[in-house]
């Protein structure tokens, strides 16, 4: 049996978590295969007591990951491009819509120029339900 379990999968970060230990795990759960996995984490709900520290930590992890993005045949590369131009355009449009709806882009947020369909790891905060980035599956 094969089940398609895609959608807008969420992670919940509780107040008693070791933020420095869990932020990289949440990031990897979101960005494995450059976020192109149906069960990738798309949203993270963080307890207010650890929210600021968690955001700071996951932004640090994203910055390190951005440095490891590129041609998968090159040494040290961990994250590759999006699958095609249509997917790059979709991800770009979702982030632009989030910006237009008041979201905060903590890192990333703009497609890389040049060859390939590279979109850097992007952390978005201050976004609400009803915005496409929350409501729709990104797959990237």
mmCIF file of C-alpha atoms in Angstrom:
data_model
loop_
_atom_site.group_PDB
_atom_site.id
_atom_site.type_symbol
_atom_site.label_atom_id
_atom_site.label_comp_id
_atom_site.label_asym_id
_atom_site.label_seq_id
_atom_site.Cartn_x
_atom_site.Cartn_y
_atom_site.Cartn_z
ATOM 1 C CA UNK A 1 0.000 0.000 0.000
ATOM 2 C CA UNK A 2 1.253 3.460 -0.856
ATOM 3 C CA UNK A 3 -0.382 6.484 0.735
ATOM 4 C CA UNK A 4 0.017 10.087 -0.446
ATOM 5 C CA UNK A 5 0.306 11.990 2.817
ATOM 6 C CA UNK A 6 1.241 15.398 1.440
ATOM 7 C CA UNK A 7 -0.296 18.671 2.408
ATOM 8 C CA UNK A 8 0.639 21.445 4.767
ATOM 9 C CA UNK A 9 2.441 19.450 7.396
ATOM 10 C CA UNK A 10 3.133 21.248 10.650
ATOM 11 C CA UNK A 11 5.690 20.874 13.418
ATOM 12 C CA UNK A 12 4.942 21.947 16.975
ATOM 13 C CA UNK A 13 7.738 23.236 19.192
ATOM 14 C CA UNK A 14 6.843 23.102 22.883
ATOM 15 C CA UNK A 15 8.183 25.346 25.610
ATOM 16 C CA UNK A 16 10.249 22.560 27.233
ATOM 17 C CA UNK A 17 12.310 21.806 24.118
ATOM 18 C CA UNK A 18 16.071 22.136 23.769
ATOM 19 C CA UNK A 19 15.885 24.766 21.019
ATOM 20 C CA UNK A 20 19.491 24.409 19.851
ATOM 21 C CA UNK A 21 19.020 20.661 19.451
ATOM 22 C CA UNK A 22 15.622 20.774 17.753
ATOM 23 C CA UNK A 23 16.017 23.715 15.331
ATOM 24 C CA UNK A 24 18.342 21.797 12.963
ATOM 25 C CA UNK A 25 15.989 18.800 13.037
ATOM 26 C CA UNK A 26 12.971 20.922 12.189
ATOM 27 C CA UNK A 27 14.949 22.617 9.440
ATOM 28 C CA UNK A 28 15.992 19.287 7.931
ATOM 29 C CA UNK A 29 12.390 18.068 8.164
ATOM 30 C CA UNK A 30 11.429 21.067 6.065
ATOM 31 C CA UNK A 31 14.356 21.238 3.666
ATOM 32 C CA UNK A 32 15.314 17.628 2.918
ATOM 33 C CA UNK A 33 15.492 17.338 -0.869
ATOM 34 C CA UNK A 34 15.156 21.139 -0.989
ATOM 35 C CA UNK A 35 11.656 20.895 0.502
ATOM 36 C CA UNK A 36 10.402 18.799 -2.405
ATOM 37 C CA UNK A 37 8.994 15.953 -0.344
ATOM 38 C CA UNK A 38 5.258 15.622 0.198
ATOM 39 C CA UNK A 39 5.609 15.181 3.953
ATOM 40 C CA UNK A 40 8.112 18.030 4.443
ATOM 41 C CA UNK A 41 7.382 20.409 7.298
ATOM 42 C CA UNK A 42 5.713 23.512 5.863
ATOM 43 C CA UNK A 43 4.607 25.317 9.018
ATOM 44 C CA UNK A 44 6.058 25.507 12.522
ATOM 45 C CA UNK A 45 4.028 26.474 15.561
ATOM 46 C CA UNK A 46 6.357 27.573 18.351
ATOM 47 C CA UNK A 47 5.468 28.197 21.987
ATOM 48 C CA UNK A 48 5.764 31.891 22.795
ATOM 49 C CA UNK A 49 8.308 31.254 25.587
ATOM 50 C CA UNK A 50 10.868 29.878 23.121
ATOM 51 C CA UNK A 51 9.691 31.615 19.944
ATOM 52 C CA UNK A 52 12.419 34.279 19.637
ATOM 53 C CA UNK A 53 15.238 31.871 20.458
ATOM 54 C CA UNK A 54 13.850 29.257 18.056
ATOM 55 C CA UNK A 55 13.549 31.769 15.207
ATOM 56 C CA UNK A 56 17.122 32.958 15.797
ATOM 57 C CA UNK A 57 18.405 29.373 15.784
ATOM 58 C CA UNK A 58 16.539 28.237 12.683
ATOM 59 C CA UNK A 59 17.711 31.340 10.808
ATOM 60 C CA UNK A 60 21.305 30.394 11.701
ATOM 61 C CA UNK A 61 20.720 26.866 10.435
ATOM 62 C CA UNK A 62 19.209 28.245 7.208
ATOM 63 C CA UNK A 63 22.226 30.492 6.662
ATOM 64 C CA UNK A 64 24.552 27.498 6.980
ATOM 65 C CA UNK A 65 22.376 25.514 4.575
ATOM 66 C CA UNK A 66 22.385 28.354 2.047
ATOM 67 C CA UNK A 67 26.166 28.056 1.896
ATOM 68 C CA UNK A 68 25.722 24.361 0.974
ATOM 69 C CA UNK A 69 23.314 24.989 -1.933
ATOM 70 C CA UNK A 70 24.481 24.396 -5.484
ATOM 71 C CA UNK A 71 25.288 21.776 -8.069
ATOM 72 C CA UNK A 72 24.798 18.377 -6.463
ATOM 73 C CA UNK A 73 27.897 17.064 -8.216
ATOM 74 C CA UNK A 74 30.129 19.538 -6.338
ATOM 75 C CA UNK A 75 31.790 18.602 -3.052
ATOM 76 C CA UNK A 76 30.073 19.948 0.050
ATOM 77 C CA UNK A 77 26.749 20.641 -1.638
ATOM 78 C CA UNK A 78 23.757 19.431 0.369
ATOM 79 C CA UNK A 79 20.827 21.313 -1.177
ATOM 80 C CA UNK A 80 20.125 21.465 -4.883
ATOM 81 C CA UNK A 81 17.756 23.379 -7.136
ATOM 82 C CA UNK A 82 14.003 23.194 -7.380
ATOM 83 C CA UNK A 83 12.763 20.711 -9.953
ATOM 84 C CA UNK A 84 11.842 23.125 -12.746
ATOM 85 C CA UNK A 85 11.077 26.736 -13.634
ATOM 86 C CA UNK A 86 7.361 26.319 -12.920
ATOM 87 C CA UNK A 87 8.175 25.242 -9.354
ATOM 88 C CA UNK A 88 10.654 28.094 -8.918
ATOM 89 C CA UNK A 89 7.992 30.541 -10.126
ATOM 90 C CA UNK A 90 5.431 29.022 -7.736
ATOM 91 C CA UNK A 91 7.726 29.301 -4.704
ATOM 92 C CA UNK A 92 8.724 32.844 -5.684
ATOM 93 C CA UNK A 93 5.067 33.874 -6.059
ATOM 94 C CA UNK A 94 4.142 32.369 -2.684
ATOM 95 C CA UNK A 95 6.903 34.298 -0.924
ATOM 96 C CA UNK A 96 6.018 37.530 -2.740
ATOM 97 C CA UNK A 97 2.374 37.072 -1.718
ATOM 98 C CA UNK A 98 3.475 36.534 1.897
ATOM 99 C CA UNK A 99 5.522 39.751 1.784
ATOM 100 C CA UNK A 100 2.540 41.628 0.336
ATOM 101 C CA UNK A 101 0.429 40.308 3.207
ATOM 102 C CA UNK A 102 2.778 41.584 5.915
ATOM 103 C CA UNK A 103 4.967 38.550 6.567
ATOM 104 C CA UNK A 104 8.556 39.014 7.698
ATOM 105 C CA UNK A 105 11.292 37.355 5.635
ATOM 106 C CA UNK A 106 14.011 36.469 8.142
ATOM 107 C CA UNK A 107 16.409 35.039 5.536
ATOM 108 C CA UNK A 108 16.295 34.062 1.883
ATOM 109 C CA UNK A 109 13.188 35.254 0.112
ATOM 110 C CA UNK A 110 14.531 35.845 -3.402
ATOM 111 C CA UNK A 111 15.475 33.365 -6.118
ATOM 112 C CA UNK A 112 19.159 33.223 -6.937
ATOM 113 C CA UNK A 113 20.215 34.754 -10.219
ATOM 114 C CA UNK A 114 22.095 32.653 -12.737
ATOM 115 C CA UNK A 115 21.826 29.133 -13.996
ATOM 116 C CA UNK A 116 19.539 26.667 -12.265
ATOM 117 C CA UNK A 117 16.338 26.932 -10.286
ATOM 118 C CA UNK A 118 17.852 27.820 -6.942
ATOM 119 C CA UNK A 119 15.761 29.339 -4.170
ATOM 120 C CA UNK A 120 17.631 29.785 -0.895
ATOM 121 C CA UNK A 121 16.285 28.463 2.400
ATOM 122 C CA UNK A 122 13.705 31.015 3.474
ATOM 123 C CA UNK A 123 12.343 31.568 6.969
ATOM 124 C CA UNK A 124 9.083 33.507 7.145
ATOM 125 C CA UNK A 125 7.501 34.792 10.361
ATOM 126 C CA UNK A 126 4.487 36.914 11.213
ATOM 127 C CA UNK A 127 2.242 35.206 8.688
ATOM 128 C CA UNK A 128 -1.415 34.389 9.224
ATOM 129 C CA UNK A 129 -3.933 31.896 7.957
ATOM 130 C CA UNK A 130 -5.503 32.956 4.689
ATOM 131 C CA UNK A 131 -2.140 33.776 3.109
ATOM 132 C CA UNK A 132 -1.210 31.408 0.278
ATOM 133 C CA UNK A 133 2.099 30.382 1.858
ATOM 134 C CA UNK A 134 0.174 29.041 4.861
ATOM 135 C CA UNK A 135 -2.808 27.638 3.004
ATOM 136 C CA UNK A 136 -1.198 26.023 -0.056
ATOM 137 C CA UNK A 137 1.403 23.289 -0.415
ATOM 138 C CA UNK A 138 4.697 24.838 -1.516
ATOM 139 C CA UNK A 139 6.693 21.768 -2.520
ATOM 140 C CA UNK A 140 9.936 23.657 -2.438
#
